[in-house]
Every structure is written in structure tokens, then in C-alpha cells.
């Protein structure tokens, strides 16, 4: 069938700028001319963003203790923890662990409220360590590659577990590329050894896990990497919650998931991803509760 020619689409030049529009950002006189040196390089001493210490050598205990406080404060500000909730730790090159003291207001912590423990979680200065240290020790034992563990009780992620709704579905491309899916470990009593034991199979395959009726634990190559995953888990829970209010949430079809895993490979992302571990995307997507 022959289609009649449509009216030519007006070019951008043909549209007169509205009088009230803000002026263009690009200065035509400078278009394409270099600014400063190329390639651009960051200053030797990077600025601290939002008063948060983003750089710390792996054996600088004072800087790491400050980072722990910074991460805890950010988690408090984002309602991942309230009151004395949650704990954050990092592992030193000698295997020892720096961890938040128990019973302190986590949003207002200072570096002197960080305790050094041995690799088994025994305090080295006599101060009381959180009972949740077991979870941290288990994560470090399970994952020789991680330097930091963050644990909190984020509202939306925990609410999904209370409602028995899984977030282990292939719905958001960003999460598939980075973490795979977000599994939920079955309930076990907090502070007992059942809890870290139950976490191990999930941490073996991924960097983030929701603990049913309790909270979320994330591991990372440093404190901010682990914190970033905590943010992503809660953000995913919020998006999923919003989407479920609007209608049905459908997973990405397996070929689409496979493409994302290929992209992940191309990007050189090698964080633990529970979809990459030979389990097959469909297997995970199809299960109402992971695994
Ligand atoms: Zn907890």
C-alpha cells in the first residue's frame, strides 16, 4: 500500500525559542574548544563530599573508624536504622575486625565507639561487642574477598519480608547487572548461630540478602561499596512497592536477563551476582521465594 507523504517535521532551528525560556547552557562561541587540560585529572587531595570521609587506606584504623561512623550516620539519615539498630564493620589486613559498639545511638556515633575484635569477633579491649558480630564473622569467613559488612533494618525491604513477598525477581536491569536478584533468607532468631548459618548460602552467591522479619546484610570491597548495596536494596524495595500500588509487576523475560548478564561481562563487573553462578535466570525469576 502506498502511504501519502506526511508533512515534513519542523527542524529544531524552525522552532522559535520561547521568550521565557532559560538561556542555553552551551556557549556557542566556545563550542568544542578545550577547557583546561585533557584528559582531566582529579586534584591530588579530593574534596570530602557532604562531610563524609570517602578515602581510607585499608590499614588506617582511625580513618576506617571515621568511615564506619559516616556510613552509620548515612544509614540513620536514610531510615535504614533507628536508635541502637544495625552494625557496620570492616576487616583489616591482619584479619581483625573494626565494628560499631553495641548500645550506642548509631546516628550519632563517634570513632571512639568503634571496637577492634579478632577475626572470631572477640573484643580486644574488653568492651562489649554486639551479639550480631556472629553475622559479620560468618560473612568474612564465607567471603575472603570482602572488606566490609553493613547491617540495618530498612523499612521497605523488611516490610516485603513481613508480607512474604520476594524481591528475588528479575525486574530492574540495574540490579540484575550488579547484584543479580535480592534473595530473602528464611527467618531465624536474631543473635543466635542459626542466623549466620542461614545467611551463608546466600552470601556465597551474592552481596546482599534480606533476612526475613529482621533486616538486610550487604558485603563489599570497602565500607562505601557495602553501604551502596544497602541503599540499592532499599531503593529497589521502594520502587517495587510504588509499582505494586500502580499495578502488576512483571519480570524481564529470560532473554532480556541474559543480555543484561552479557552487558555485565562487557562492563567487567565481577561482584558476586547470584544470577551468574550457573543457576540460570529463569530458575530464580520463577521462584516465588528464593532459592
Ligand atoms: Zn539486626
Short mmCIF file of C-alpha atoms and ligand atoms in Angstrom, two decimals:
data_model
loop_
_atom_site.label_atom_id
_atom_site.label_comp_id
_atom_site.label_asym_id
_atom_site.label_seq_id
_atom_site.Cartn_x
_atom_site.Cartn_y
_atom_site.Cartn_z
CA UNK A 1 0.00 0.00 0.00
CA UNK A 2 1.23 3.47 -0.84
CA UNK A 3 1.37 5.90 2.07
CA UNK A 4 0.78 9.60 1.33
CA UNK A 5 3.81 11.75 2.16
CA UNK A 6 3.46 13.21 5.63
CA UNK A 7 4.14 16.84 6.47
CA UNK A 8 7.85 17.44 6.98
CA UNK A 9 8.77 17.52 10.67
CA UNK A 10 10.00 21.00 11.61
CA UNK A 11 13.70 21.09 12.49
CA UNK A 12 14.87 22.40 15.84
CA UNK A 13 16.03 25.61 14.09
CA UNK A 14 12.50 26.25 12.90
CA UNK A 15 11.06 26.41 16.42
CA UNK A 16 11.40 29.93 17.80
CA UNK A 17 12.74 30.00 21.36
CA UNK A 18 10.06 30.91 23.87
CA UNK A 19 10.71 34.28 25.43
CA UNK A 20 10.53 32.92 28.96
CA UNK A 21 13.00 30.05 28.40
CA UNK A 22 16.26 29.99 30.32
CA UNK A 23 19.29 30.81 28.12
CA UNK A 24 21.15 27.85 26.61
CA UNK A 25 23.88 26.29 28.74
CA UNK A 26 26.32 25.84 25.86
CA UNK A 27 28.18 28.98 24.83
CA UNK A 28 28.31 28.72 21.01
CA UNK A 29 31.49 30.82 20.91
CA UNK A 30 33.27 28.17 22.98
CA UNK A 31 31.61 25.12 21.41
CA UNK A 32 34.11 22.24 21.09
CA UNK A 33 37.13 24.27 22.27
CA UNK A 34 39.10 22.60 25.10
CA UNK A 35 38.73 23.78 28.68
CA UNK A 36 41.81 23.33 30.85
CA UNK A 37 43.84 20.18 30.29
CA UNK A 38 42.59 16.99 28.67
CA UNK A 39 42.44 14.30 29.94
CA UNK A 40 41.06 15.80 33.07
CA UNK A 41 42.51 14.54 36.32
CA UNK A 42 41.21 14.90 39.84
CA UNK A 43 43.17 17.01 42.35
CA UNK A 44 45.65 15.05 44.47
CA UNK A 45 43.57 15.74 47.58
CA UNK A 46 39.95 15.10 46.63
CA UNK A 47 37.32 17.18 48.40
CA UNK A 48 35.28 15.42 51.07
CA UNK A 49 31.72 15.12 49.90
CA UNK A 50 28.95 16.06 52.34
CA UNK A 51 31.42 15.89 55.19
CA UNK A 52 31.90 12.18 54.62
CA UNK A 53 35.36 10.60 54.54
CA UNK A 54 35.35 8.62 51.31
CA UNK A 55 39.01 7.58 51.20
CA UNK A 56 40.82 5.43 53.74
CA UNK A 57 43.82 3.14 53.49
CA UNK A 58 42.94 -0.46 54.33
CA UNK A 59 45.10 -0.40 57.48
CA UNK A 60 44.34 3.15 58.67
CA UNK A 61 42.22 2.30 61.70
CA UNK A 62 41.43 5.93 62.60
CA UNK A 63 40.20 6.71 59.08
CA UNK A 64 38.24 3.45 58.89
CA UNK A 65 36.60 4.14 62.26
CA UNK A 66 35.57 7.54 60.88
CA UNK A 67 34.18 5.86 57.75
CA UNK A 68 32.19 3.45 59.92
CA UNK A 69 30.64 6.45 61.72
CA UNK A 70 29.95 8.19 58.41
CA UNK A 71 28.22 5.11 56.97
CA UNK A 72 26.22 4.64 60.16
CA UNK A 73 25.10 8.28 60.07
CA UNK A 74 24.06 7.98 56.42
CA UNK A 75 22.12 4.80 57.22
CA UNK A 76 20.41 6.65 60.09
CA UNK A 77 19.55 9.61 57.85
CA UNK A 78 18.07 7.24 55.26
CA UNK A 79 15.99 5.41 57.91
CA UNK A 80 17.90 2.18 57.40
CA UNK A 81 18.43 2.20 61.17
CA UNK A 82 16.96 3.95 64.21
CA UNK A 83 18.13 4.11 67.82
CA UNK A 84 20.70 1.39 68.54
CA UNK A 85 19.87 -0.66 65.45
CA UNK A 86 22.29 -2.06 62.97
CA UNK A 87 26.02 -2.51 62.84
CA UNK A 88 28.81 -1.82 60.43
CA UNK A 89 32.22 -3.45 60.30
CA UNK A 90 35.35 -3.63 58.21
CA UNK A 91 38.17 -6.14 58.06
CA UNK A 92 41.78 -5.12 58.46
CA UNK A 93 44.65 -6.69 56.52
CA UNK A 94 45.60 -8.68 59.66
CA UNK A 95 42.16 -10.30 59.80
CA UNK A 96 40.96 -8.24 62.76
CA UNK A 97 37.56 -6.56 62.56
CA UNK A 98 36.57 -2.99 63.42
CA UNK A 99 32.90 -2.87 64.40
CA UNK A 100 30.37 -0.46 65.89
CA UNK A 101 29.93 -0.82 69.66
CA UNK A 102 26.58 -2.11 70.86
CA UNK A 103 24.06 0.03 72.70
CA UNK A 104 25.10 3.33 71.18
CA UNK A 105 22.96 5.73 69.18
CA UNK A 106 24.08 4.76 65.71
CA UNK A 107 23.18 8.02 64.01
CA UNK A 108 25.47 9.98 66.36
CA UNK A 109 28.44 7.65 66.69
CA UNK A 110 32.00 8.87 67.14
CA UNK A 111 35.15 6.90 66.22
CA UNK A 112 35.87 6.05 69.88
CA UNK A 113 32.67 3.94 69.75
CA UNK A 114 34.27 1.58 67.25
CA UNK A 115 35.74 -1.62 68.74
CA UNK A 116 38.56 -3.75 67.39
CA UNK A 117 37.95 -7.52 67.54
CA UNK A 118 39.96 -10.51 66.45
CA UNK A 119 38.83 -12.49 63.42
CA UNK A 120 36.46 -14.52 65.63
CA UNK A 121 34.75 -11.41 66.97
CA UNK A 122 36.36 -11.31 70.43
CA UNK A 123 36.84 -7.76 71.66
CA UNK A 124 40.49 -6.83 72.03
CA UNK A 125 39.92 -4.11 74.64
CA UNK A 126 37.29 -5.64 76.90
CA UNK A 127 34.39 -3.58 75.60
CA UNK A 128 31.09 -5.31 74.85
CA UNK A 129 30.66 -6.32 71.23
CA UNK A 130 27.25 -6.57 69.58
CA UNK A 131 25.66 -10.03 69.60
CA UNK A 132 25.28 -9.59 65.84
CA UNK A 133 29.07 -9.88 65.46
CA UNK A 134 28.38 -13.54 64.55
CA UNK A 135 26.77 -12.37 61.34
CA UNK A 136 29.84 -10.30 60.45
CA UNK A 137 32.29 -13.11 61.29
CA UNK A 138 30.26 -15.54 59.18
CA UNK A 139 30.24 -13.11 56.25
CA UNK A 140 34.02 -12.64 56.40
CA UNK A 141 34.60 -16.39 56.70
CA UNK A 142 32.32 -17.07 53.78
CA UNK A 143 33.73 -14.31 51.61
CA UNK A 144 37.52 -13.87 51.71
CA UNK A 145 37.07 -11.15 49.07
CA UNK A 146 35.09 -8.71 51.21
CA UNK A 147 36.42 -5.98 53.42
CA UNK A 148 33.19 -4.59 54.85
CA UNK A 149 29.79 -5.70 56.13
CA UNK A 150 26.83 -3.44 56.78
CA UNK A 151 23.64 -4.46 58.52
CA UNK A 152 20.48 -2.46 59.07
CA UNK A 153 16.71 -2.71 59.27
CA UNK A 154 15.48 -0.80 56.20
CA UNK A 155 11.73 -0.19 56.28
CA UNK A 156 10.62 -1.29 52.81
CA UNK A 157 12.90 -4.28 52.39
CA UNK A 158 11.89 -5.67 55.79
CA UNK A 159 8.22 -4.92 55.11
CA UNK A 160 8.37 -7.06 51.96
CA UNK A 161 9.70 -9.96 54.03
CA UNK A 162 6.94 -9.48 56.63
CA UNK A 163 4.37 -9.62 53.86
CA UNK A 164 6.04 -12.73 52.42
CA UNK A 165 6.73 -11.03 49.08
CA UNK A 166 10.02 -11.85 47.41
CA UNK A 167 12.31 -9.26 45.82
CA UNK A 168 14.23 -12.07 44.09
CA UNK A 169 12.70 -11.31 40.73
CA UNK A 170 14.43 -10.02 37.62
CA UNK A 171 12.59 -6.73 37.40
CA UNK A 172 15.17 -3.92 37.48
CA UNK A 173 18.07 -4.00 34.96
CA UNK A 174 20.48 -2.14 37.25
CA UNK A 175 20.09 -4.76 39.96
CA UNK A 176 20.43 -7.69 37.54
CA UNK A 177 23.73 -6.28 36.27
CA UNK A 178 25.15 -5.56 39.70
CA UNK A 179 23.70 -7.93 42.30
CA UNK A 180 21.58 -10.37 40.33
CA UNK A 181 18.50 -10.51 42.48
CA UNK A 182 17.84 -9.73 46.12
CA UNK A 183 17.12 -13.00 47.95
CA UNK A 184 15.38 -13.40 51.30
CA UNK A 185 16.87 -15.79 53.87
CA UNK A 186 14.24 -17.67 55.89
CA UNK A 187 13.56 -16.43 59.41
CA UNK A 188 15.83 -17.37 62.26
CA UNK A 189 16.16 -15.85 65.70
CA UNK A 190 18.43 -12.79 65.71
CA UNK A 191 21.70 -13.11 67.67
CA UNK A 192 21.70 -16.95 67.52
CA UNK A 193 24.07 -19.02 65.43
CA UNK A 194 21.11 -20.12 63.29
CA UNK A 195 21.08 -16.69 61.74
CA UNK A 196 24.65 -16.55 60.36
CA UNK A 197 24.40 -20.21 59.34
CA UNK A 198 21.25 -19.43 57.38
CA UNK A 199 22.92 -16.48 55.69
CA UNK A 200 25.96 -18.33 54.42
CA UNK A 201 24.46 -19.99 51.33
CA UNK A 202 23.09 -16.61 50.22
CA UNK A 203 26.32 -14.71 50.81
CA UNK A 204 28.19 -17.40 48.90
CA UNK A 205 26.22 -16.39 45.81
CA UNK A 206 25.54 -12.70 46.26
CA UNK A 207 26.45 -9.49 48.05
CA UNK A 208 23.08 -8.59 49.57
CA UNK A 209 20.46 -10.59 51.41
CA UNK A 210 17.25 -9.74 53.21
CA UNK A 211 16.78 -11.60 56.48
CA UNK A 212 13.10 -12.37 56.94
CA UNK A 213 11.45 -10.23 59.65
CA UNK A 214 14.76 -8.69 60.61
CA UNK A 215 16.89 -6.68 58.22
CA UNK A 216 19.38 -6.63 55.41
CA UNK A 217 23.06 -7.51 55.31
CA UNK A 218 25.37 -6.37 52.50
CA UNK A 219 29.04 -7.04 51.89
CA UNK A 220 31.51 -5.08 49.83
CA UNK A 221 35.07 -4.36 48.78
CA UNK A 222 35.06 -1.43 51.22
CA UNK A 223 32.62 0.29 53.57
CA UNK A 224 31.05 2.51 50.94
CA UNK A 225 30.70 -0.36 48.48
CA UNK A 226 28.74 -2.32 51.09
CA UNK A 227 26.71 0.77 52.03
CA UNK A 228 25.91 1.40 48.37
CA UNK A 229 24.38 -2.07 48.11
CA UNK A 230 22.26 -1.41 51.20
CA UNK A 231 20.96 1.75 49.51
CA UNK A 232 20.23 -0.20 46.33
CA UNK A 233 18.30 -2.91 48.15
CA UNK A 234 16.08 -0.38 49.92
CA UNK A 235 15.66 1.68 46.75
CA UNK A 236 14.58 -1.45 44.88
CA UNK A 237 12.09 -2.24 47.63
CA UNK A 238 10.68 1.31 47.42
CA UNK A 239 10.38 1.18 43.62
CA UNK A 240 8.73 -2.23 43.77
CA UNK A 241 6.33 -1.01 46.45
CA UNK A 242 5.38 2.01 44.35
CA UNK A 243 4.95 -0.15 41.25
CA UNK A 244 2.77 -2.67 43.06
CA UNK A 245 0.46 0.16 44.13
CA UNK A 246 0.10 1.12 40.47
CA UNK A 247 -0.37 -2.36 39.04
CA UNK A 248 1.18 -5.74 38.36
CA UNK A 249 4.96 -6.06 38.38
CA UNK A 250 6.23 -8.36 35.64
CA UNK A 251 9.79 -9.72 35.49
CA UNK A 252 12.07 -9.18 32.49
CA UNK A 253 11.90 -12.19 30.15
CA UNK A 254 14.88 -14.60 30.34
CA UNK A 255 16.47 -13.50 27.01
CA UNK A 256 16.47 -9.93 28.32
CA UNK A 257 18.06 -11.10 31.56
CA UNK A 258 20.73 -12.94 29.58
CA UNK A 259 21.51 -9.77 27.61
CA UNK A 260 21.98 -7.89 30.87
CA UNK A 261 24.35 -10.56 32.13
CA UNK A 262 26.30 -10.23 28.87
CA UNK A 263 26.44 -6.45 29.41
CA UNK A 264 27.74 -7.09 32.90
CA UNK A 265 30.56 -9.17 31.45
CA UNK A 266 31.37 -6.50 28.87
CA UNK A 267 31.50 -3.87 31.61
CA UNK A 268 33.90 -6.05 33.57
CA UNK A 269 31.73 -6.18 36.68
CA UNK A 270 32.81 -9.12 38.78
CA UNK A 271 30.95 -8.61 42.03
CA UNK A 272 29.10 -11.68 43.25
CA UNK A 273 25.93 -11.99 41.23
CA UNK A 274 23.59 -14.81 42.10
CA UNK A 275 22.31 -14.98 38.51
CA UNK A 276 25.82 -15.58 37.16
CA UNK A 277 26.53 -18.57 39.35
CA UNK A 278 25.16 -21.06 36.89
CA UNK A 279 21.72 -21.09 38.45
CA UNK A 280 20.05 -19.77 35.28
CA UNK A 281 17.96 -16.64 35.23
CA UNK A 282 14.65 -18.41 34.77
CA UNK A 283 15.16 -20.61 37.79
CA UNK A 284 15.47 -17.59 40.04
CA UNK A 285 12.86 -15.44 38.35
CA UNK A 286 10.27 -18.18 38.51
CA UNK A 287 10.60 -18.96 42.19
CA UNK A 288 8.17 -17.09 44.43
CA UNK A 289 10.74 -17.18 47.23
CA UNK A 290 14.44 -17.56 46.64
CA UNK A 291 16.08 -20.11 46.35
ZN1 LIG B 1 19.66 -6.56 63.21
#
